[in-house]
């Protein structure tokens, strides 16, 4: 029996590799002689650098960048063994995990540090950038990132806008003439984990704003600000991004990136799957195990488990997803290649205790799932 274990990370608790190892420990208790292949995955959020660094035979670089709240911190990115490709995560520079829950404010959080991270990669002379844009703390349509790369965003009086998404409501002019010229020579593959548009009920503010600290009034304010950004971008830069698939990713970072030359928005899980050779690994598998921290209706919009399932179904392989929790609409994934969803939470507890017990819970759920399968296999033989 060959079991391919290809999960995403469980946010704020375990990396994708840690999840995969916990799943393997659980399954080995039931099927000790199986062939296990761990393939840590990502969809553009946290874990993308880790997953691709090994796949590309790369090394890690560390730089100091601006945090979403304006402080300074150190962020890592990967450079391939041949020096041609850099793998960056927006989360490393502008991630939600960098801001304590009590301080999260998408009205003022800035993506400036992500622009600094891109600039650091350009300084190394790379020819290709893979930029994962999941897990952000920001809702500024990449305005901060653009400013770090030389763009000017000004109000009616010609003054630079303040940081954050709310300030975009005062945007009067968007000038890209000062953008770093090196961007014209670099192909930027943007790994999106969702395909949401920039604005509206399925847009960045409405869908993702609440998890970044936005209440209903803030969501409405931010959505109007992003719409203003899209209107000015259409007028000043001849770029129509409001309804572009993926423009709403990472608080509108997908839309802001469309203003740069040589940028391509792609499902992040596809980029990672190609780099780690997922198709080759699942082609002869008996079972494929994937997972993520929370599975809901949004999981079908470019998230890792459905991306893994899509690859597995090319070869007719069964797919089980172990997840931290589920939303009411999680069953949508059953129409997208997932055969079974198994929540791993064992008991009601505090958030802190649940996160601390993540590995134990995943291992136990994996063992129980394997036991169920073993029982079903034995019953099938008996029949």
mmCIF file of C-alpha atoms in Angstrom:
data_model
loop_
_atom_site.group_PDB
_atom_site.id
_atom_site.type_symbol
_atom_site.label_atom_id
_atom_site.label_comp_id
_atom_site.label_asym_id
_atom_site.label_seq_id
_atom_site.Cartn_x
_atom_site.Cartn_y
_atom_site.Cartn_z
ATOM 1 C CA UNK A 1 0.000 0.000 0.000
ATOM 2 C CA UNK A 2 1.273 3.431 -0.972
ATOM 3 C CA UNK A 3 -0.053 6.458 0.913
ATOM 4 C CA UNK A 4 0.710 9.966 -0.307
ATOM 5 C CA UNK A 5 0.300 12.588 2.422
ATOM 6 C CA UNK A 6 -0.020 16.068 0.894
ATOM 7 C CA UNK A 7 -1.524 18.561 3.374
ATOM 8 C CA UNK A 8 -1.339 22.305 3.754
ATOM 9 C CA UNK A 9 -0.245 23.874 7.034
ATOM 10 C CA UNK A 10 -2.698 24.333 9.895
ATOM 11 C CA UNK A 11 -2.515 28.089 10.436
ATOM 12 C CA UNK A 12 -0.901 29.272 13.658
ATOM 13 C CA UNK A 13 -0.210 25.734 14.846
ATOM 14 C CA UNK A 14 1.646 23.372 12.475
ATOM 15 C CA UNK A 15 3.600 23.594 9.246
ATOM 16 C CA UNK A 16 2.600 21.382 6.325
ATOM 17 C CA UNK A 17 5.556 19.094 7.053
ATOM 18 C CA UNK A 18 4.525 18.771 10.716
ATOM 19 C CA UNK A 19 0.964 17.917 9.661
ATOM 20 C CA UNK A 20 2.231 15.287 7.210
ATOM 21 C CA UNK A 21 4.415 13.690 9.867
ATOM 22 C CA UNK A 22 1.519 13.558 12.339
ATOM 23 C CA UNK A 23 -0.690 11.884 9.721
ATOM 24 C CA UNK A 24 2.013 9.330 8.969
ATOM 25 C CA UNK A 25 2.463 8.501 12.659
ATOM 26 C CA UNK A 26 -1.252 7.817 12.992
ATOM 27 C CA UNK A 27 -1.486 5.652 9.858
ATOM 28 C CA UNK A 28 1.640 3.659 10.741
ATOM 29 C CA UNK A 29 -0.068 2.425 13.891
ATOM 30 C CA UNK A 30 -2.551 0.615 11.645
ATOM 31 C CA UNK A 31 -0.539 0.012 8.456
ATOM 32 C CA UNK A 32 3.100 -0.200 9.630
ATOM 33 C CA UNK A 33 4.408 -1.693 6.389
ATOM 34 C CA UNK A 34 2.844 0.794 3.970
ATOM 35 C CA UNK A 35 4.958 3.010 1.731
ATOM 36 C CA UNK A 36 4.493 6.602 2.920
ATOM 37 C CA UNK A 37 5.354 9.610 0.766
ATOM 38 C CA UNK A 38 5.120 12.984 2.487
ATOM 39 C CA UNK A 39 4.567 15.947 0.163
ATOM 40 C CA UNK A 40 4.157 19.152 2.197
ATOM 41 C CA UNK A 41 1.967 21.466 0.158
ATOM 42 C CA UNK A 42 0.952 25.124 0.087
ATOM 43 C CA UNK A 43 -1.343 27.337 -1.932
ATOM 44 C CA UNK A 44 0.478 30.654 -1.723
ATOM 45 C CA UNK A 45 0.206 31.260 2.003
ATOM 46 C CA UNK A 46 2.438 30.216 4.855
ATOM 47 C CA UNK A 47 4.553 27.211 3.941
ATOM 48 C CA UNK A 48 5.071 28.073 0.286
ATOM 49 C CA UNK A 49 8.732 28.981 0.799
ATOM 50 C CA UNK A 50 9.345 25.881 2.911
ATOM 51 C CA UNK A 51 7.679 23.576 0.368
ATOM 52 C CA UNK A 52 9.500 24.981 -2.642
ATOM 53 C CA UNK A 53 12.929 25.601 -1.119
ATOM 54 C CA UNK A 54 13.670 21.884 -0.901
ATOM 55 C CA UNK A 55 12.006 21.146 -4.254
ATOM 56 C CA UNK A 56 14.253 23.698 -6.002
ATOM 57 C CA UNK A 57 17.412 22.739 -4.136
ATOM 58 C CA UNK A 58 17.504 26.222 -2.717
ATOM 59 C CA UNK A 59 18.785 28.278 0.162
ATOM 60 C CA UNK A 60 17.136 30.737 2.517
ATOM 61 C CA UNK A 61 17.859 34.474 2.584
ATOM 62 C CA UNK A 62 16.933 36.776 5.472
ATOM 63 C CA UNK A 63 16.150 40.488 5.155
ATOM 64 C CA UNK A 64 14.652 43.172 7.366
ATOM 65 C CA UNK A 65 11.283 44.522 6.224
ATOM 66 C CA UNK A 66 8.400 46.657 7.459
ATOM 67 C CA UNK A 67 5.626 44.890 9.350
ATOM 68 C CA UNK A 68 1.907 45.493 8.656
ATOM 69 C CA UNK A 69 1.799 47.900 11.610
ATOM 70 C CA UNK A 70 4.933 49.833 10.663
ATOM 71 C CA UNK A 71 7.576 48.139 12.813
ATOM 72 C CA UNK A 72 10.610 46.282 11.532
ATOM 73 C CA UNK A 73 11.167 42.544 11.555
ATOM 74 C CA UNK A 74 13.210 39.888 9.781
ATOM 75 C CA UNK A 75 11.670 37.846 6.961
ATOM 76 C CA UNK A 76 12.976 34.896 4.969
ATOM 77 C CA UNK A 77 12.640 33.923 1.337
ATOM 78 C CA UNK A 78 14.158 31.155 -0.759
ATOM 79 C CA UNK A 79 16.477 31.282 -3.758
ATOM 80 C CA UNK A 80 16.784 28.276 -6.064
ATOM 81 C CA UNK A 81 20.040 26.397 -6.365
ATOM 82 C CA UNK A 82 20.774 27.960 -9.755
ATOM 83 C CA UNK A 83 20.047 31.473 -8.493
ATOM 84 C CA UNK A 84 17.396 32.049 -11.146
ATOM 85 C CA UNK A 85 14.247 31.833 -9.021
ATOM 86 C CA UNK A 86 13.193 33.457 -5.758
ATOM 87 C CA UNK A 87 10.261 32.136 -3.721
ATOM 88 C CA UNK A 88 8.583 34.742 -1.549
ATOM 89 C CA UNK A 89 5.629 34.714 0.850
ATOM 90 C CA UNK A 90 3.621 37.825 1.474
ATOM 91 C CA UNK A 91 2.871 36.295 4.864
ATOM 92 C CA UNK A 92 6.548 36.550 5.821
ATOM 93 C CA UNK A 93 6.486 40.309 5.408
ATOM 94 C CA UNK A 94 2.832 41.307 5.821
ATOM 95 C CA UNK A 95 1.252 38.270 7.443
ATOM 96 C CA UNK A 96 -1.663 38.077 9.825
ATOM 97 C CA UNK A 97 0.414 36.079 12.295
ATOM 98 C CA UNK A 98 2.710 39.100 12.719
ATOM 99 C CA UNK A 99 -0.072 41.131 14.341
ATOM 100 C CA UNK A 100 -1.582 40.141 17.722
ATOM 101 C CA UNK A 101 -5.368 39.676 17.495
ATOM 102 C CA UNK A 102 -6.005 42.737 19.660
ATOM 103 C CA UNK A 103 -3.993 44.948 17.256
ATOM 104 C CA UNK A 104 -5.408 43.779 13.920
ATOM 105 C CA UNK A 105 -6.771 46.690 11.899
ATOM 106 C CA UNK A 106 -7.104 46.323 8.111
ATOM 107 C CA UNK A 107 -7.953 50.030 7.840
ATOM 108 C CA UNK A 108 -4.314 50.894 8.512
ATOM 109 C CA UNK A 109 -2.302 47.682 7.934
ATOM 110 C CA UNK A 110 0.191 48.078 5.087
ATOM 111 C CA UNK A 111 1.748 45.710 2.549
ATOM 112 C CA UNK A 112 4.888 47.878 2.235
ATOM 113 C CA UNK A 113 7.075 45.061 3.600
ATOM 114 C CA UNK A 114 6.055 42.787 0.728
ATOM 115 C CA UNK A 115 7.396 45.353 -1.720
ATOM 116 C CA UNK A 116 10.655 45.407 0.217
ATOM 117 C CA UNK A 117 10.800 41.618 -0.007
ATOM 118 C CA UNK A 118 10.372 41.796 -3.800
ATOM 119 C CA UNK A 119 13.094 44.435 -3.958
ATOM 120 C CA UNK A 120 15.452 42.179 -2.002
ATOM 121 C CA UNK A 121 14.896 39.410 -4.549
ATOM 122 C CA UNK A 122 15.575 41.837 -7.407
ATOM 123 C CA UNK A 123 18.853 42.795 -5.717
ATOM 124 C CA UNK A 124 19.986 39.176 -6.119
ATOM 125 C CA UNK A 125 19.459 39.311 -9.879
ATOM 126 C CA UNK A 126 16.821 36.591 -10.127
ATOM 127 C CA UNK A 127 14.925 36.108 -13.370
ATOM 128 C CA UNK A 128 11.764 34.625 -11.878
ATOM 129 C CA UNK A 129 9.808 35.295 -8.701
ATOM 130 C CA UNK A 130 7.194 32.981 -7.248
ATOM 131 C CA UNK A 131 5.187 35.102 -4.836
ATOM 132 C CA UNK A 132 2.692 33.452 -2.510
ATOM 133 C CA UNK A 133 0.107 35.957 -1.360
ATOM 134 C CA UNK A 134 -1.979 34.055 1.193
ATOM 135 C CA UNK A 135 -2.170 34.725 4.920
ATOM 136 C CA UNK A 136 -2.027 38.522 4.785
ATOM 137 C CA UNK A 137 -2.973 41.026 7.493
ATOM 138 C CA UNK A 138 -3.701 43.755 4.966
ATOM 139 C CA UNK A 139 -6.604 45.050 2.907
ATOM 140 C CA UNK A 140 -4.814 47.778 0.946
ATOM 141 C CA UNK A 141 -4.893 46.271 -2.588
ATOM 142 C CA UNK A 142 -1.107 46.083 -2.509
ATOM 143 C CA UNK A 143 -0.809 49.874 -2.286
ATOM 144 C CA UNK A 144 2.014 49.616 0.240
ATOM 145 C CA UNK A 145 3.821 47.087 -1.950
ATOM 146 C CA UNK A 146 3.526 49.396 -4.951
ATOM 147 C CA UNK A 147 4.942 52.339 -2.980
ATOM 148 C CA UNK A 148 7.922 50.261 -1.842
ATOM 149 C CA UNK A 149 8.656 49.512 -5.507
ATOM 150 C CA UNK A 150 8.523 53.169 -6.561
ATOM 151 C CA UNK A 151 4.872 53.921 -7.346
ATOM 152 C CA UNK A 152 3.207 57.118 -6.102
ATOM 153 C CA UNK A 153 -0.332 57.177 -4.729
ATOM 154 C CA UNK A 154 -1.512 60.687 -3.928
ATOM 155 C CA UNK A 155 -4.614 62.576 -2.849
ATOM 156 C CA UNK A 156 -6.207 65.644 -4.483
ATOM 157 C CA UNK A 157 -3.517 67.911 -2.986
ATOM 158 C CA UNK A 158 -0.716 65.727 -4.359
ATOM 159 C CA UNK A 159 0.196 64.366 -0.934
ATOM 160 C CA UNK A 160 1.199 60.688 -0.493
ATOM 161 C CA UNK A 161 -1.572 58.585 0.991
ATOM 162 C CA UNK A 162 -1.303 57.245 4.501
ATOM 163 C CA UNK A 163 -0.755 53.524 4.955
ATOM 164 C CA UNK A 164 -3.655 51.086 4.886
ATOM 165 C CA UNK A 165 -6.792 50.262 2.969
ATOM 166 C CA UNK A 166 -8.963 53.055 4.327
ATOM 167 C CA UNK A 167 -6.704 55.757 2.839
ATOM 168 C CA UNK A 168 -7.465 54.497 -0.681
ATOM 169 C CA UNK A 169 -10.825 56.245 -0.450
ATOM 170 C CA UNK A 170 -8.863 59.511 -0.913
ATOM 171 C CA UNK A 171 -6.821 58.266 -3.885
ATOM 172 C CA UNK A 172 -6.736 60.856 -6.681
ATOM 173 C CA UNK A 173 -3.736 59.795 -8.756
ATOM 174 C CA UNK A 174 -1.799 56.572 -9.303
ATOM 175 C CA UNK A 175 1.610 57.136 -10.893
ATOM 176 C CA UNK A 176 3.692 54.101 -11.900
ATOM 177 C CA UNK A 177 6.435 55.975 -13.722
ATOM 178 C CA UNK A 178 8.864 55.505 -10.848
ATOM 179 C CA UNK A 179 8.506 51.727 -10.585
ATOM 180 C CA UNK A 180 11.763 49.796 -10.258
ATOM 181 C CA UNK A 181 12.918 49.218 -13.844
ATOM 182 C CA UNK A 182 14.220 45.754 -13.001
ATOM 183 C CA UNK A 183 10.615 44.538 -12.784
ATOM 184 C CA UNK A 184 10.468 44.554 -16.593
ATOM 185 C CA UNK A 185 13.089 41.788 -16.716
ATOM 186 C CA UNK A 186 11.570 39.452 -14.132
ATOM 187 C CA UNK A 187 8.663 37.054 -14.561
ATOM 188 C CA UNK A 188 6.457 37.129 -11.453
ATOM 189 C CA UNK A 189 4.305 34.060 -10.902
ATOM 190 C CA UNK A 190 1.775 35.020 -8.263
ATOM 191 C CA UNK A 191 0.517 32.068 -6.272
ATOM 192 C CA UNK A 192 -3.085 32.875 -5.320
ATOM 193 C CA UNK A 193 -4.968 30.699 -2.861
ATOM 194 C CA UNK A 194 -8.374 32.074 -3.941
ATOM 195 C CA UNK A 195 -10.005 33.415 -7.113
ATOM 196 C CA UNK A 196 -12.154 36.151 -5.545
ATOM 197 C CA UNK A 197 -12.641 39.481 -7.332
ATOM 198 C CA UNK A 198 -11.434 42.724 -5.788
ATOM 199 C CA UNK A 199 -14.800 44.182 -4.776
ATOM 200 C CA UNK A 200 -18.359 43.208 -3.962
ATOM 201 C CA UNK A 201 -19.962 40.468 -1.895
ATOM 202 C CA UNK A 202 -17.295 37.956 -2.920
ATOM 203 C CA UNK A 203 -14.498 40.521 -2.829
ATOM 204 C CA UNK A 204 -11.472 40.969 -0.595
ATOM 205 C CA UNK A 205 -13.128 43.079 2.097
ATOM 206 C CA UNK A 206 -16.399 41.171 2.457
ATOM 207 C CA UNK A 207 -14.929 37.667 2.479
ATOM 208 C CA UNK A 208 -11.561 38.105 4.170
ATOM 209 C CA UNK A 209 -11.819 41.420 6.028
ATOM 210 C CA UNK A 210 -13.495 39.955 9.148
ATOM 211 C CA UNK A 211 -10.647 37.521 9.831
ATOM 212 C CA UNK A 212 -8.267 40.500 9.744
ATOM 213 C CA UNK A 213 -10.239 42.438 12.334
ATOM 214 C CA UNK A 214 -12.898 44.210 10.247
ATOM 215 C CA UNK A 215 -16.450 44.631 11.539
ATOM 216 C CA UNK A 216 -19.421 45.200 9.218
ATOM 217 C CA UNK A 217 -18.899 48.967 9.034
ATOM 218 C CA UNK A 218 -15.192 48.532 8.271
ATOM 219 C CA UNK A 219 -15.962 45.981 5.559
ATOM 220 C CA UNK A 220 -18.224 48.491 3.805
ATOM 221 C CA UNK A 221 -15.597 51.227 4.173
ATOM 222 C CA UNK A 222 -12.818 49.047 2.822
ATOM 223 C CA UNK A 223 -14.882 47.747 -0.090
ATOM 224 C CA UNK A 224 -15.640 51.324 -1.169
ATOM 225 C CA UNK A 225 -11.947 52.213 -0.845
ATOM 226 C CA UNK A 226 -10.883 49.276 -3.012
ATOM 227 C CA UNK A 227 -13.480 50.230 -5.585
ATOM 228 C CA UNK A 228 -11.949 53.716 -5.667
ATOM 229 C CA UNK A 229 -8.526 52.140 -6.167
ATOM 230 C CA UNK A 230 -9.863 50.055 -9.065
ATOM 231 C CA UNK A 231 -11.488 53.113 -10.679
ATOM 232 C CA UNK A 232 -8.273 55.171 -10.509
ATOM 233 C CA UNK A 233 -6.196 52.226 -11.772
ATOM 234 C CA UNK A 234 -8.512 51.898 -14.761
ATOM 235 C CA UNK A 235 -8.212 55.602 -15.534
ATOM 236 C CA UNK A 236 -4.493 56.180 -14.850
ATOM 237 C CA UNK A 237 -3.005 52.786 -15.719
ATOM 238 C CA UNK A 238 -5.493 51.318 -18.203
ATOM 239 C CA UNK A 239 -5.840 48.256 -15.986
ATOM 240 C CA UNK A 240 -9.302 46.878 -15.265
ATOM 241 C CA UNK A 241 -8.957 44.767 -12.134
ATOM 242 C CA UNK A 242 -12.251 45.060 -10.228
ATOM 243 C CA UNK A 243 -13.647 41.727 -11.444
ATOM 244 C CA UNK A 244 -10.418 39.919 -12.309
ATOM 245 C CA UNK A 245 -10.213 36.428 -10.814
ATOM 246 C CA UNK A 246 -7.734 36.484 -7.941
ATOM 247 C CA UNK A 247 -7.649 40.285 -7.675
ATOM 248 C CA UNK A 248 -9.276 40.008 -4.247
ATOM 249 C CA UNK A 249 -6.632 37.638 -2.905
ATOM 250 C CA UNK A 250 -4.677 38.855 0.117
ATOM 251 C CA UNK A 251 -6.757 41.943 0.732
ATOM 252 C CA UNK A 252 -6.586 42.969 -2.914
ATOM 253 C CA UNK A 253 -2.860 42.300 -3.338
ATOM 254 C CA UNK A 254 -3.758 40.280 -6.430
ATOM 255 C CA UNK A 255 -5.239 43.413 -7.971
ATOM 256 C CA UNK A 256 -2.280 45.591 -7.061
ATOM 257 C CA UNK A 257 0.141 43.103 -8.584
ATOM 258 C CA UNK A 258 -1.693 43.343 -11.904
ATOM 259 C CA UNK A 259 -0.253 46.856 -12.200
ATOM 260 C CA UNK A 260 3.284 45.455 -12.402
ATOM 261 C CA UNK A 261 4.843 44.266 -15.680
ATOM 262 C CA UNK A 262 5.283 40.529 -16.284
ATOM 263 C CA UNK A 263 2.862 39.391 -13.567
ATOM 264 C CA UNK A 264 0.737 36.251 -13.880
ATOM 265 C CA UNK A 265 -1.895 35.229 -11.333
ATOM 266 C CA UNK A 266 -2.146 31.456 -10.993
ATOM 267 C CA UNK A 267 -3.658 29.108 -8.440
ATOM 268 C CA UNK A 268 -0.888 28.720 -5.915
ATOM 269 C CA UNK A 269 -1.497 25.040 -5.394
ATOM 270 C CA UNK A 270 -0.862 24.449 -9.116
ATOM 271 C CA UNK A 271 2.506 26.187 -8.908
ATOM 272 C CA UNK A 272 3.513 24.193 -5.841
ATOM 273 C CA UNK A 273 2.191 20.906 -7.255
ATOM 274 C CA UNK A 274 4.305 21.325 -10.381
ATOM 275 C CA UNK A 275 7.426 22.168 -8.394
ATOM 276 C CA UNK A 276 7.146 19.204 -5.997
ATOM 277 C CA UNK A 277 6.120 16.700 -8.686
ATOM 278 C CA UNK A 278 2.798 15.843 -7.041
ATOM 279 C CA UNK A 279 1.321 14.153 -10.128
ATOM 280 C CA UNK A 280 4.201 11.702 -10.388
ATOM 281 C CA UNK A 281 3.901 10.829 -6.711
ATOM 282 C CA UNK A 282 0.132 10.174 -6.668
ATOM 283 C CA UNK A 283 -0.012 8.312 -9.990
ATOM 284 C CA UNK A 284 0.566 4.925 -8.321
ATOM 285 C CA UNK A 285 -0.790 5.722 -4.844
ATOM 286 C CA UNK A 286 -3.509 3.715 -3.134
ATOM 287 C CA UNK A 287 -4.631 6.570 -0.881
ATOM 288 C CA UNK A 288 -4.088 10.327 -0.939
ATOM 289 C CA UNK A 289 -4.391 12.231 2.338
ATOM 290 C CA UNK A 290 -4.612 16.005 2.355
ATOM 291 C CA UNK A 291 -5.871 18.632 4.792
ATOM 292 C CA UNK A 292 -6.020 22.200 6.044
ATOM 293 C CA UNK A 293 -6.852 24.059 9.242
ATOM 294 C CA UNK A 294 -10.436 24.878 8.295
ATOM 295 C CA UNK A 295 -12.538 23.572 5.448
ATOM 296 C CA UNK A 296 -15.567 25.475 4.197
ATOM 297 C CA UNK A 297 -17.163 26.699 0.997
ATOM 298 C CA UNK A 298 -14.095 28.841 0.248
ATOM 299 C CA UNK A 299 -11.963 25.703 0.046
ATOM 300 C CA UNK A 300 -13.157 25.061 -3.511
ATOM 301 C CA UNK A 301 -11.765 28.446 -4.632
ATOM 302 C CA UNK A 302 -8.115 27.473 -5.017
ATOM 303 C CA UNK A 303 -7.237 25.991 -1.629
ATOM 304 C CA UNK A 304 -4.713 23.177 -1.220
ATOM 305 C CA UNK A 305 -6.968 20.154 -0.495
ATOM 306 C CA UNK A 306 -9.095 20.651 -3.594
ATOM 307 C CA UNK A 307 -5.976 21.293 -5.665
ATOM 308 C CA UNK A 308 -4.452 18.047 -4.412
ATOM 309 C CA UNK A 309 -7.736 16.239 -5.094
ATOM 310 C CA UNK A 310 -7.837 17.598 -8.629
ATOM 311 C CA UNK A 311 -4.418 16.093 -9.313
ATOM 312 C CA UNK A 312 -5.300 12.794 -7.615
ATOM 313 C CA UNK A 313 -8.528 12.409 -9.578
ATOM 314 C CA UNK A 314 -6.572 12.520 -12.831
ATOM 315 C CA UNK A 315 -5.436 9.048 -11.777
ATOM 316 C CA UNK A 316 -8.673 7.950 -10.104
ATOM 317 C CA UNK A 317 -7.249 7.996 -6.579
ATOM 318 C CA UNK A 318 -9.387 8.273 -3.408
ATOM 319 C CA UNK A 319 -8.790 11.431 -1.370
ATOM 320 C CA UNK A 320 -9.347 11.965 2.353
ATOM 321 C CA UNK A 321 -9.042 15.397 3.968
ATOM 322 C CA UNK A 322 -8.140 15.732 7.653
ATOM 323 C CA UNK A 323 -9.117 19.207 8.812
ATOM 324 C CA UNK A 324 -9.022 21.244 12.001
ATOM 325 C CA UNK A 325 -12.665 22.228 11.679
ATOM 326 C CA UNK A 326 -15.424 22.723 9.136
ATOM 327 C CA UNK A 327 -17.832 25.458 8.159
ATOM 328 C CA UNK A 328 -21.493 24.788 7.498
ATOM 329 C CA UNK A 329 -20.912 24.804 3.753
ATOM 330 C CA UNK A 330 -17.874 22.501 3.756
ATOM 331 C CA UNK A 331 -19.746 19.765 1.858
ATOM 332 C CA UNK A 332 -19.154 21.733 -1.344
ATOM 333 C CA UNK A 333 -15.752 20.010 -1.550
ATOM 334 C CA UNK A 334 -17.437 16.671 -2.236
ATOM 335 C CA UNK A 335 -18.178 17.914 -5.725
ATOM 336 C CA UNK A 336 -14.505 18.781 -6.254
ATOM 337 C CA UNK A 337 -12.638 15.523 -5.700
ATOM 338 C CA UNK A 338 -12.633 15.129 -1.919
ATOM 339 C CA UNK A 339 -14.130 11.747 -0.973
ATOM 340 C CA UNK A 340 -14.241 12.174 2.809
ATOM 341 C CA UNK A 341 -13.674 15.000 5.298
ATOM 342 C CA UNK A 342 -12.533 14.114 8.813
ATOM 343 C CA UNK A 343 -12.419 16.892 11.451
ATOM 344 C CA UNK A 344 -9.617 16.233 13.931
ATOM 345 C CA UNK A 345 -10.840 18.202 16.964
ATOM 346 C CA UNK A 346 -11.344 15.823 19.880
ATOM 347 C CA UNK A 347 -12.889 18.086 22.500
ATOM 348 C CA UNK A 348 -14.190 21.587 23.090
ATOM 349 C CA UNK A 349 -11.402 23.637 24.621
ATOM 350 C CA UNK A 350 -9.767 27.057 24.557
ATOM 351 C CA UNK A 351 -8.237 28.216 21.286
ATOM 352 C CA UNK A 352 -4.771 28.093 22.830
ATOM 353 C CA UNK A 353 -5.184 24.488 23.982
ATOM 354 C CA UNK A 354 -6.646 23.413 20.641
ATOM 355 C CA UNK A 355 -3.680 24.850 18.748
ATOM 356 C CA UNK A 356 -1.224 23.285 21.187
ATOM 357 C CA UNK A 357 -2.819 19.844 20.735
ATOM 358 C CA UNK A 358 -2.982 20.012 16.931
ATOM 359 C CA UNK A 359 -0.357 17.343 16.247
ATOM 360 C CA UNK A 360 -1.884 14.959 18.779
ATOM 361 C CA UNK A 361 -5.371 15.488 17.360
ATOM 362 C CA UNK A 362 -4.222 14.957 13.769
ATOM 363 C CA UNK A 363 -2.330 11.793 14.676
ATOM 364 C CA UNK A 364 -5.364 10.379 16.489
ATOM 365 C CA UNK A 365 -7.723 11.248 13.629
ATOM 366 C CA UNK A 366 -5.344 9.672 11.114
ATOM 367 C CA UNK A 367 -5.179 6.473 13.178
ATOM 368 C CA UNK A 368 -8.950 6.309 13.537
ATOM 369 C CA UNK A 369 -9.428 6.873 9.809
ATOM 370 C CA UNK A 370 -6.932 4.146 8.988
ATOM 371 C CA UNK A 371 -8.658 1.749 11.406
ATOM 372 C CA UNK A 372 -11.996 2.417 9.714
ATOM 373 C CA UNK A 373 -10.468 1.731 6.310
ATOM 374 C CA UNK A 374 -8.815 -1.457 7.544
ATOM 375 C CA UNK A 375 -12.144 -2.664 8.934
ATOM 376 C CA UNK A 376 -13.891 -1.865 5.643
ATOM 377 C CA UNK A 377 -11.197 -3.694 3.697
ATOM 378 C CA UNK A 378 -11.539 -6.749 5.920
ATOM 379 C CA UNK A 379 -15.325 -6.706 5.565
ATOM 380 C CA UNK A 380 -14.997 -6.461 1.794
ATOM 381 C CA UNK A 381 -12.799 -9.539 1.700
ATOM 382 C CA UNK A 382 -15.237 -11.428 3.927
ATOM 383 C CA UNK A 383 -18.100 -10.666 1.574
#
